[in-house]
Coordinates of C-alpha atoms in Angstrom, one line a residue:
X293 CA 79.6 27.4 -33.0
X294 CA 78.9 25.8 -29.7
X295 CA 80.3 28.3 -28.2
X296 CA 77.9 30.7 -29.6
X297 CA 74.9 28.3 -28.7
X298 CA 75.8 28.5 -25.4
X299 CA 77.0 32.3 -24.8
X300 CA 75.0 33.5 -27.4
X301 CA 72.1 31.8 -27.8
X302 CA 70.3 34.4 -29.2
X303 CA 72.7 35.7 -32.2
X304 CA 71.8 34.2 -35.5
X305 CA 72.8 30.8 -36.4
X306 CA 72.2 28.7 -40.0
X307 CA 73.1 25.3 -40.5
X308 CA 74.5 26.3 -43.7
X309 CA 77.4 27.6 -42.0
X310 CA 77.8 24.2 -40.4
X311 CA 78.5 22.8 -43.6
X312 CA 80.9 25.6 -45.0
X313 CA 83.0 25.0 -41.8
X314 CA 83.1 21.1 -42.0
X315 CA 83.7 21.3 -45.4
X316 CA 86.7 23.8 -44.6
X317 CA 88.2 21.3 -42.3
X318 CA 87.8 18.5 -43.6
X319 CA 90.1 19.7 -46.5
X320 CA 92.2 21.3 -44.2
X321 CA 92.3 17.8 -42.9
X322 CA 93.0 16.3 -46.3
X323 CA 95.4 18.7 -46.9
X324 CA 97.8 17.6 -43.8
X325 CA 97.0 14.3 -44.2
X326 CA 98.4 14.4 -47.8
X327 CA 101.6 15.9 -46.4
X328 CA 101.8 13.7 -43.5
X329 CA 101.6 10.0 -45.8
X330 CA 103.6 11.6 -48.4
X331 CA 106.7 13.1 -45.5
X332 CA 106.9 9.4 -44.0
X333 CA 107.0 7.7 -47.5
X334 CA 110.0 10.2 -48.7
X335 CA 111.2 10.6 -44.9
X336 CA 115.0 11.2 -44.8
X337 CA 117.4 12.3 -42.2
X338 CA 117.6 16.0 -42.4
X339 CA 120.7 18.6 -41.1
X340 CA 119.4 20.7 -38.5
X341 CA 121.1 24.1 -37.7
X342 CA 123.6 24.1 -33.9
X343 CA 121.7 26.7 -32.4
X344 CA 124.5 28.0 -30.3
X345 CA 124.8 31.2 -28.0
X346 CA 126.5 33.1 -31.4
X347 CA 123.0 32.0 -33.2
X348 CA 121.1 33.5 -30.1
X349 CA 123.3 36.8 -29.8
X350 CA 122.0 37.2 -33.5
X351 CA 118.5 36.4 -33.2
X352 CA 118.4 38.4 -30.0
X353 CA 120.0 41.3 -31.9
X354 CA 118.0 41.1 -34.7
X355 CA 114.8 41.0 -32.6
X356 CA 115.6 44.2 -31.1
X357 CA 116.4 46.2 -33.9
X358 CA 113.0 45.8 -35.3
X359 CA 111.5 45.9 -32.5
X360 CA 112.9 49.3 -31.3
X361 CA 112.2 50.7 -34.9
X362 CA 108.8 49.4 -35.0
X363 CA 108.3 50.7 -30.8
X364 CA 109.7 54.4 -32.2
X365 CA 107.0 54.2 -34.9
X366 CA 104.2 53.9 -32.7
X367 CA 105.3 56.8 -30.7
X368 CA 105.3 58.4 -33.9
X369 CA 101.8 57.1 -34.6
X370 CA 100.2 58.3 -31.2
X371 CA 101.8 61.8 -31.5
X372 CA 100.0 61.9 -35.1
X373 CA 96.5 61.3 -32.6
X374 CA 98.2 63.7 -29.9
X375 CA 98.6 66.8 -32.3
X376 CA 95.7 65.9 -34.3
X377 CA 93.1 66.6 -31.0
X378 CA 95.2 69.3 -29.2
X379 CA 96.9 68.0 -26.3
X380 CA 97.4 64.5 -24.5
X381 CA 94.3 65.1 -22.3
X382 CA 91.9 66.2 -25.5
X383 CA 93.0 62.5 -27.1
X384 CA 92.3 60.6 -23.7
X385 CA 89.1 62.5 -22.9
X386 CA 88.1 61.8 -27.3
X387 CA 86.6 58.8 -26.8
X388 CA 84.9 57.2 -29.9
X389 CA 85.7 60.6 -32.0
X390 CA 89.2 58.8 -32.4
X391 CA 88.1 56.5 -34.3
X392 CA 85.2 58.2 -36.4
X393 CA 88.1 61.3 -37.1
X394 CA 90.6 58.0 -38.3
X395 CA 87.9 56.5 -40.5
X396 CA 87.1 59.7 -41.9
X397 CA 90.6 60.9 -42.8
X398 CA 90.9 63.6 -40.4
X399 CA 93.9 62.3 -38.7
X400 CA 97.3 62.6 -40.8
X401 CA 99.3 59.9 -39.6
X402 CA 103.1 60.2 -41.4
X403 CA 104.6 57.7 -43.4
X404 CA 107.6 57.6 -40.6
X405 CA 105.1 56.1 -38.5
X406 CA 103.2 54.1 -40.8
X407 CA 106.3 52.5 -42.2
X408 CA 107.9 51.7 -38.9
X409 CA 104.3 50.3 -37.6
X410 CA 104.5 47.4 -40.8
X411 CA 107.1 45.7 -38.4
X412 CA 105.4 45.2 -35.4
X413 CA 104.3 41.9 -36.2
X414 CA 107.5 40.8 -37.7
X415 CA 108.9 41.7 -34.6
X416 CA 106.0 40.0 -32.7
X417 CA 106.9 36.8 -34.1
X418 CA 110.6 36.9 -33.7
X419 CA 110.1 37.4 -30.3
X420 CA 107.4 34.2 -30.1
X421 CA 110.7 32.0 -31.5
X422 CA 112.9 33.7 -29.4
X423 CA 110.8 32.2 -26.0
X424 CA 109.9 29.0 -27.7
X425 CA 113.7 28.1 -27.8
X426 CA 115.4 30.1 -25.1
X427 CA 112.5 31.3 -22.9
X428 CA 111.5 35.1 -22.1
X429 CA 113.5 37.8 -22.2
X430 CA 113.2 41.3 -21.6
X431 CA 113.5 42.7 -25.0
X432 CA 110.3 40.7 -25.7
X433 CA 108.1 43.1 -24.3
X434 CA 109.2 45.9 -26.5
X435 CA 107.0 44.9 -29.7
X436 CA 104.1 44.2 -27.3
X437 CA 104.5 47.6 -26.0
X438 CA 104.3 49.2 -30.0
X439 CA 101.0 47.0 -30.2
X440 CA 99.4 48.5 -27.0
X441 CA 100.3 51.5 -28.0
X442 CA 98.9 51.6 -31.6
X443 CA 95.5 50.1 -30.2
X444 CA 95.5 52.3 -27.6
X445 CA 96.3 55.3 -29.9
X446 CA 93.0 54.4 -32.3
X447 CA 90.9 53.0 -29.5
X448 CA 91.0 49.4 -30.9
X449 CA 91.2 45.7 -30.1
X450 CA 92.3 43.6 -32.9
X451 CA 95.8 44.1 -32.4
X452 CA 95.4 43.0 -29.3
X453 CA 93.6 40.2 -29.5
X454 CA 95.9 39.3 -31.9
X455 CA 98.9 39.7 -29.4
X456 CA 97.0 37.1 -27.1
X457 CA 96.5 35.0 -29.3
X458 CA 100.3 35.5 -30.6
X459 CA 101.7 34.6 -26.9
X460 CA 99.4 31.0 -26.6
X461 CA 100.8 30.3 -29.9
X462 CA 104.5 30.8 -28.3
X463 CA 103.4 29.1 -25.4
X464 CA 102.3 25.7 -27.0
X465 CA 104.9 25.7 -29.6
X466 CA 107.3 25.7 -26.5
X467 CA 106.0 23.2 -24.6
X468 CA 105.8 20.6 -27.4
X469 CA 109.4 21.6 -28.3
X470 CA 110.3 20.8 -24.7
X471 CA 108.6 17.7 -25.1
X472 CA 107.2 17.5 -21.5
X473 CA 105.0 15.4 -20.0
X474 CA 101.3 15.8 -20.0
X475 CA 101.6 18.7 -22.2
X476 CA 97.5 18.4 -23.2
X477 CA 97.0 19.1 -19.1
X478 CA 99.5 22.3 -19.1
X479 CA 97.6 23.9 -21.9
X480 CA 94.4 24.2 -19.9
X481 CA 95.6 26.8 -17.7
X482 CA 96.6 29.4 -20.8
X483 CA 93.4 27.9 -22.5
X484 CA 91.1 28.8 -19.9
X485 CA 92.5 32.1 -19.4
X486 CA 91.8 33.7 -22.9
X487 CA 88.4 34.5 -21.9
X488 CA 88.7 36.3 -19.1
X489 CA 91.7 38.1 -20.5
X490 CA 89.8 39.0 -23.9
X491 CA 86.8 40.0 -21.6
X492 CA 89.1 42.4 -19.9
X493 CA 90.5 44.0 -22.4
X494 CA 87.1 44.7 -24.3
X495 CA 85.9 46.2 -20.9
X496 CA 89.3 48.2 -20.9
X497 CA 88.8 49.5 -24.7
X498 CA 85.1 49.6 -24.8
X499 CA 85.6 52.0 -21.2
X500 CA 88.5 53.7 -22.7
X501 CA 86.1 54.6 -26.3
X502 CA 82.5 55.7 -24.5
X503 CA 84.4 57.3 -22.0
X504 CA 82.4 55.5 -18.9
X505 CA 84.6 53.8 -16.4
X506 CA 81.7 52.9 -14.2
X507 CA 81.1 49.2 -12.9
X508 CA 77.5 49.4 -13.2
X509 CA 75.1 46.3 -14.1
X510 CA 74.3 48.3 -17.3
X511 CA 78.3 49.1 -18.2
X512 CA 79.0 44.7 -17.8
X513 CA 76.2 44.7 -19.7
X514 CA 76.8 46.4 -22.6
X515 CA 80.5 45.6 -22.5
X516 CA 79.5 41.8 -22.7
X517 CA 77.6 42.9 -25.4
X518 CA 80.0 43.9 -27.1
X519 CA 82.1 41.2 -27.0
X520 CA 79.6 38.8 -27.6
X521 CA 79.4 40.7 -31.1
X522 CA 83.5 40.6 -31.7
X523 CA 83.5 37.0 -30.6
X524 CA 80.7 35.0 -32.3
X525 CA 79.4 38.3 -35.0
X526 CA 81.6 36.1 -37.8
X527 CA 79.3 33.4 -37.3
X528 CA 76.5 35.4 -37.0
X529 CA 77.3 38.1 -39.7
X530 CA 78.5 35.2 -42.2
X531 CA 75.0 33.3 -41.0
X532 CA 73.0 36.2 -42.4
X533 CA 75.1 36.1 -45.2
X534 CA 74.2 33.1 -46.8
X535 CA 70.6 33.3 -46.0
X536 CA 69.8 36.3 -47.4
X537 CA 72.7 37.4 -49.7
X538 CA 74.5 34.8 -51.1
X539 CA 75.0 33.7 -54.2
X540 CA 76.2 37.2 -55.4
X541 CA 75.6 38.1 -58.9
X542 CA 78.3 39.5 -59.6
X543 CA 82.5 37.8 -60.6
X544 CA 84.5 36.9 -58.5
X545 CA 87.1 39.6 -56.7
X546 CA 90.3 37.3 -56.7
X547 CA 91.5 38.8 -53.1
X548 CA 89.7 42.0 -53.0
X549 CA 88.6 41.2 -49.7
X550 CA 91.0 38.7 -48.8
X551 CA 94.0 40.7 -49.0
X552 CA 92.2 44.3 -48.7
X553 CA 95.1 46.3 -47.3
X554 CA 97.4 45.0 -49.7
X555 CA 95.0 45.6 -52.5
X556 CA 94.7 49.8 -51.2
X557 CA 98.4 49.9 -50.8
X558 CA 99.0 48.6 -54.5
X559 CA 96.2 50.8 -55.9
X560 CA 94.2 47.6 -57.1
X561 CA 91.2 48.7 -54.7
X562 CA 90.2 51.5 -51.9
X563 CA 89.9 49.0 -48.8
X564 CA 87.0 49.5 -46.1
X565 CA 86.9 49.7 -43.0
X566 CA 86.8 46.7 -41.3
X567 CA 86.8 45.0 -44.9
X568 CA 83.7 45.3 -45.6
X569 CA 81.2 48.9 -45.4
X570 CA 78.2 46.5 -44.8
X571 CA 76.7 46.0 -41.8
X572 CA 74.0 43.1 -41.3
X573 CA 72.2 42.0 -38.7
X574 CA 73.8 39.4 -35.7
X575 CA 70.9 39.2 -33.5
X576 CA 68.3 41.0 -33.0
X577 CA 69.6 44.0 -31.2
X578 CA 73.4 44.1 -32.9
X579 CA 74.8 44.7 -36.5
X580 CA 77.9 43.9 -37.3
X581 CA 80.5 44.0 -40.5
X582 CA 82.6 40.9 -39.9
X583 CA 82.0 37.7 -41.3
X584 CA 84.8 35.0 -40.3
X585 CA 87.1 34.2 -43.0
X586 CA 84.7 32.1 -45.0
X587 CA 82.5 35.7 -47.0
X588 CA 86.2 37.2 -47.8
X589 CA 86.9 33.6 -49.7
X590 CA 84.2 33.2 -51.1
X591 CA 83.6 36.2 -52.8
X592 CA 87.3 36.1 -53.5
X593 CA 87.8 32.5 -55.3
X594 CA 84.5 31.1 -55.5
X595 CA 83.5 27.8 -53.5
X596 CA 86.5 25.9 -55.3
X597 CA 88.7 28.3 -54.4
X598 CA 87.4 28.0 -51.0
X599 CA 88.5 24.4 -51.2
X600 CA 91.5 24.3 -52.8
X601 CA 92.4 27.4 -49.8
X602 CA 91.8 24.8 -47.0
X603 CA 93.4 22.3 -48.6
X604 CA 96.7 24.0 -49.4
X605 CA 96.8 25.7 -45.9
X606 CA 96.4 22.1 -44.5
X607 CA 99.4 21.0 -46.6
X608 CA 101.6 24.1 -45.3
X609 CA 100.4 23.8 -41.9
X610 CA 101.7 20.0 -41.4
X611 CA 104.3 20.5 -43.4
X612 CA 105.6 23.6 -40.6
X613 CA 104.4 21.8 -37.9
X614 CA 106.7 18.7 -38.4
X615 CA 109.7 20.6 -39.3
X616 CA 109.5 22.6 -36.6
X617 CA 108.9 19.8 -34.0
X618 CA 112.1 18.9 -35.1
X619 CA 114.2 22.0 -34.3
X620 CA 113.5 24.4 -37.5
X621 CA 113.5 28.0 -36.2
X622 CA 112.2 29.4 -40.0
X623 CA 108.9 26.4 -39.9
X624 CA 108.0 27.6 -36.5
X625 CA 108.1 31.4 -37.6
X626 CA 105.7 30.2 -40.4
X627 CA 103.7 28.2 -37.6
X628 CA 103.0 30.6 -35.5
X629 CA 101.8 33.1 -38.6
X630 CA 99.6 29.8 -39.6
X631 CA 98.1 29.7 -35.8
X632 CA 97.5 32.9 -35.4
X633 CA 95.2 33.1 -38.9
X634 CA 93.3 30.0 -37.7
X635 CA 92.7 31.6 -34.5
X636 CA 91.2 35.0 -35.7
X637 CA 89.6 33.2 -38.4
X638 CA 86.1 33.3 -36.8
X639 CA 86.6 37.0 -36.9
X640 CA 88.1 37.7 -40.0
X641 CA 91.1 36.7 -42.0
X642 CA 94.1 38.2 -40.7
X643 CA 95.8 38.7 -44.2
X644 CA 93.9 41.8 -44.2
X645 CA 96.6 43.3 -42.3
X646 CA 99.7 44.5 -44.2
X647 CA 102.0 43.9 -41.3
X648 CA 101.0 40.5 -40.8
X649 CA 101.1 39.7 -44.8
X650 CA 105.1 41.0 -44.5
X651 CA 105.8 39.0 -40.9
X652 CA 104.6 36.1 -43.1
X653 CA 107.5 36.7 -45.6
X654 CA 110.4 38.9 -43.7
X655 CA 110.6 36.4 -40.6
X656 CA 111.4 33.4 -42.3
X657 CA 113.8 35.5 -44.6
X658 CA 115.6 36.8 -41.5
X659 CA 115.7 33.4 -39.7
X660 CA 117.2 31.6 -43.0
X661 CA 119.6 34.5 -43.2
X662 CA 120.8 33.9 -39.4
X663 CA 121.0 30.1 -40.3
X664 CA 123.3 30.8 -42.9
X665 CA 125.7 33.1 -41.5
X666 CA 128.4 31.1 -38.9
X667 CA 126.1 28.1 -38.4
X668 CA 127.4 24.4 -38.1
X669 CA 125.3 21.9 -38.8
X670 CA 124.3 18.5 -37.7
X671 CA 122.3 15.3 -37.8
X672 CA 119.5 15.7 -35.4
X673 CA 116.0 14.5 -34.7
X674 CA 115.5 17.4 -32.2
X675 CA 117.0 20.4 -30.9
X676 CA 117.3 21.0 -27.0
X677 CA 114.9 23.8 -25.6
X678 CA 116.4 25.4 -22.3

């Protein structure tokens, strides 16, 4: 919020929001304190999996497979785009047309590309634990490549702003787990350069969708624009919000919004685009439909379900963060998912997305299954990073 204030200054901006985010930390806060008095009063030495090189020639393995099926997929997915405007030129020369024909159901994209798509988070992740405990390899790129390419087949950014956000995550998790030295000073460099890398790739997708690659005053301008409105609209959009909307008259929609891709999949509810098909003002010369994670809660589970949220994501979060600052592979998995949605959060929750809902579940499952196969274990307090 002071963010906004300051980059911002003129997008909208009530001081009810102020309290619907303190209250949201503060039982956030309650919610890992609980965990963290209750661990230390039950604390017992725990058995902690030998991650030898057999353990890595799996995860490694395991990490590739999906990430090649879910890379084959999004070839899959831009041919759908290809085919659907003609030839590779028609698509690159489409501009915002891609997305208007998606939206409207114009482009048929097959189910062997949807399905293989579901994993590219999943494979995302895997790769995140890979580097935090053996550093990068070159099979890591290969699900960051099925990410650009499904953005870059639909003209969009949140997958890769999710992907930025994915590799800080990966890059804190491993410098705690190394346990270095002025650790706090070392995360300034990849803090600081989130901006400027964001910036570029809205100047790269906002080009890539108008179809003007020019470096004009007026092209900055309305790119910054732009990004102004994907980075502090949440605020903004959930600022308008409660001013002028809420309370809604109307029940409550018990994950509607929260899990709206899940909900169209099942049949429980057509999702919209974006979650939500209405647009409200952000400042005086931008509309926007997102509105943070705190609208989709809301009108989800009601103010106590808001709470009680927090408060159980608070729990889960210390209780992954502790196990996996001593050595668990599966807690980190869970960490990183838990980072990630606390990142995006000022945009919109990332549960939205199906393929993030099943990296939640399927990388654990697959790191517990790795742990259980050939493993010997052993009393430890911490595992090694190389």
């Amino acid at each position: 919020m002071s963010l906004e204030s300051f980059f911002a200054p003129h997008f909208y901006f009530s001081y009810d929001v102020v309290f619907y985010v303190l209250i949201f930390v503060l039982f956030f806060f309650l919610g890992e304190l609980l965990h963290s008095v209750s661990s230390k009063i039950g604390s017992k030495k725990q058995l902690f999996l030998d991650l030898n090189e057999t353990y890595m020639d799996r995860l490694k393995k395991h990490t590739i497979y999906i990430s090649v099926f879910s890379f084959i997929g999004a070839v899959f997915y831009l041919k759908a785009f290809v085919d659907h405007f003609g030839s590779f030129q028609a698509f690159f020369t489409a501009g915002a047309l891609i997305r208007t024909d998606l939206f409207d159901g114009e482009i048929a994209i097959p189910f062997y590309a949807v399905v293989p798509m579901l994993f590219s988070y999943s494979a995302i992740n895997l790769a995140m634990v890979y580097y935090v405990k053996y550093g990068f390899s070159w099979f890591q790129v290969i699900p960051f490549l099925s990410v650009l390419i499904m953005s870059f087949s639909q003209a969009a950014r949140a997958g890769l702003v999710i992907v930025i956000f994915q590799i800080l995550t990966g890059i804190i998790f491993r410098l705690l787990l190394k346990n270095d030295k002025n650790v706090e000073f070392k995360l300034i460099k990849p803090i600081l350069l989130i901006i400027p890398t964001l910036f570029v790739v809205f100047t790269l997708v906002e080009s890539f969708r108008y179809q003007n690659f020019s470096t004009s005053s007026d092209r900055i301008e309305s790119t910054n624009d732009s990004f102004n409105v994907y980075t502090f609209g949440g605020v903004a959009g959930f600022s308008n919000y409660i001013d002028n909307i809420y309370p809604l008259d109307k029940p409550l929609t018990l994950g509607r919004y929260t899990f709206s891709s899940l909900y169209n999949v099942l049949g429980i509810d057509k999702a919209e685009t974006g979650i939500y098909d209405q647009y409200l003002k952000v400042s005086p010369n931008n509309t926007a439909n997102i509105y943070s994670i705190f609208r989709p809660l809301i009108e989800d589970f009601g103010f106590l379900g808001f709470l009680i949220w927090a408060f159980v994501l608070g729990v889960v979060s210390n209780f992954c963060f502790e196990k996996s600052l001593k050595g668990s592979l599966v807690t980190l998995s869970m960490s990183i998912s838990i980072y990630i949605y606390l990142m995006f959060s000022f945009i919109a929750p990332l549960t939205q997305f199906n393929s993030f809902i099943l990296s939640c579940v399927l990388c654990p499952v697959i790191l517990i299954y790795l742990s259980k196969s050939k493993g010997k274990y052993h009393k430890a307090a911490r595992i090694k990073i190389v």
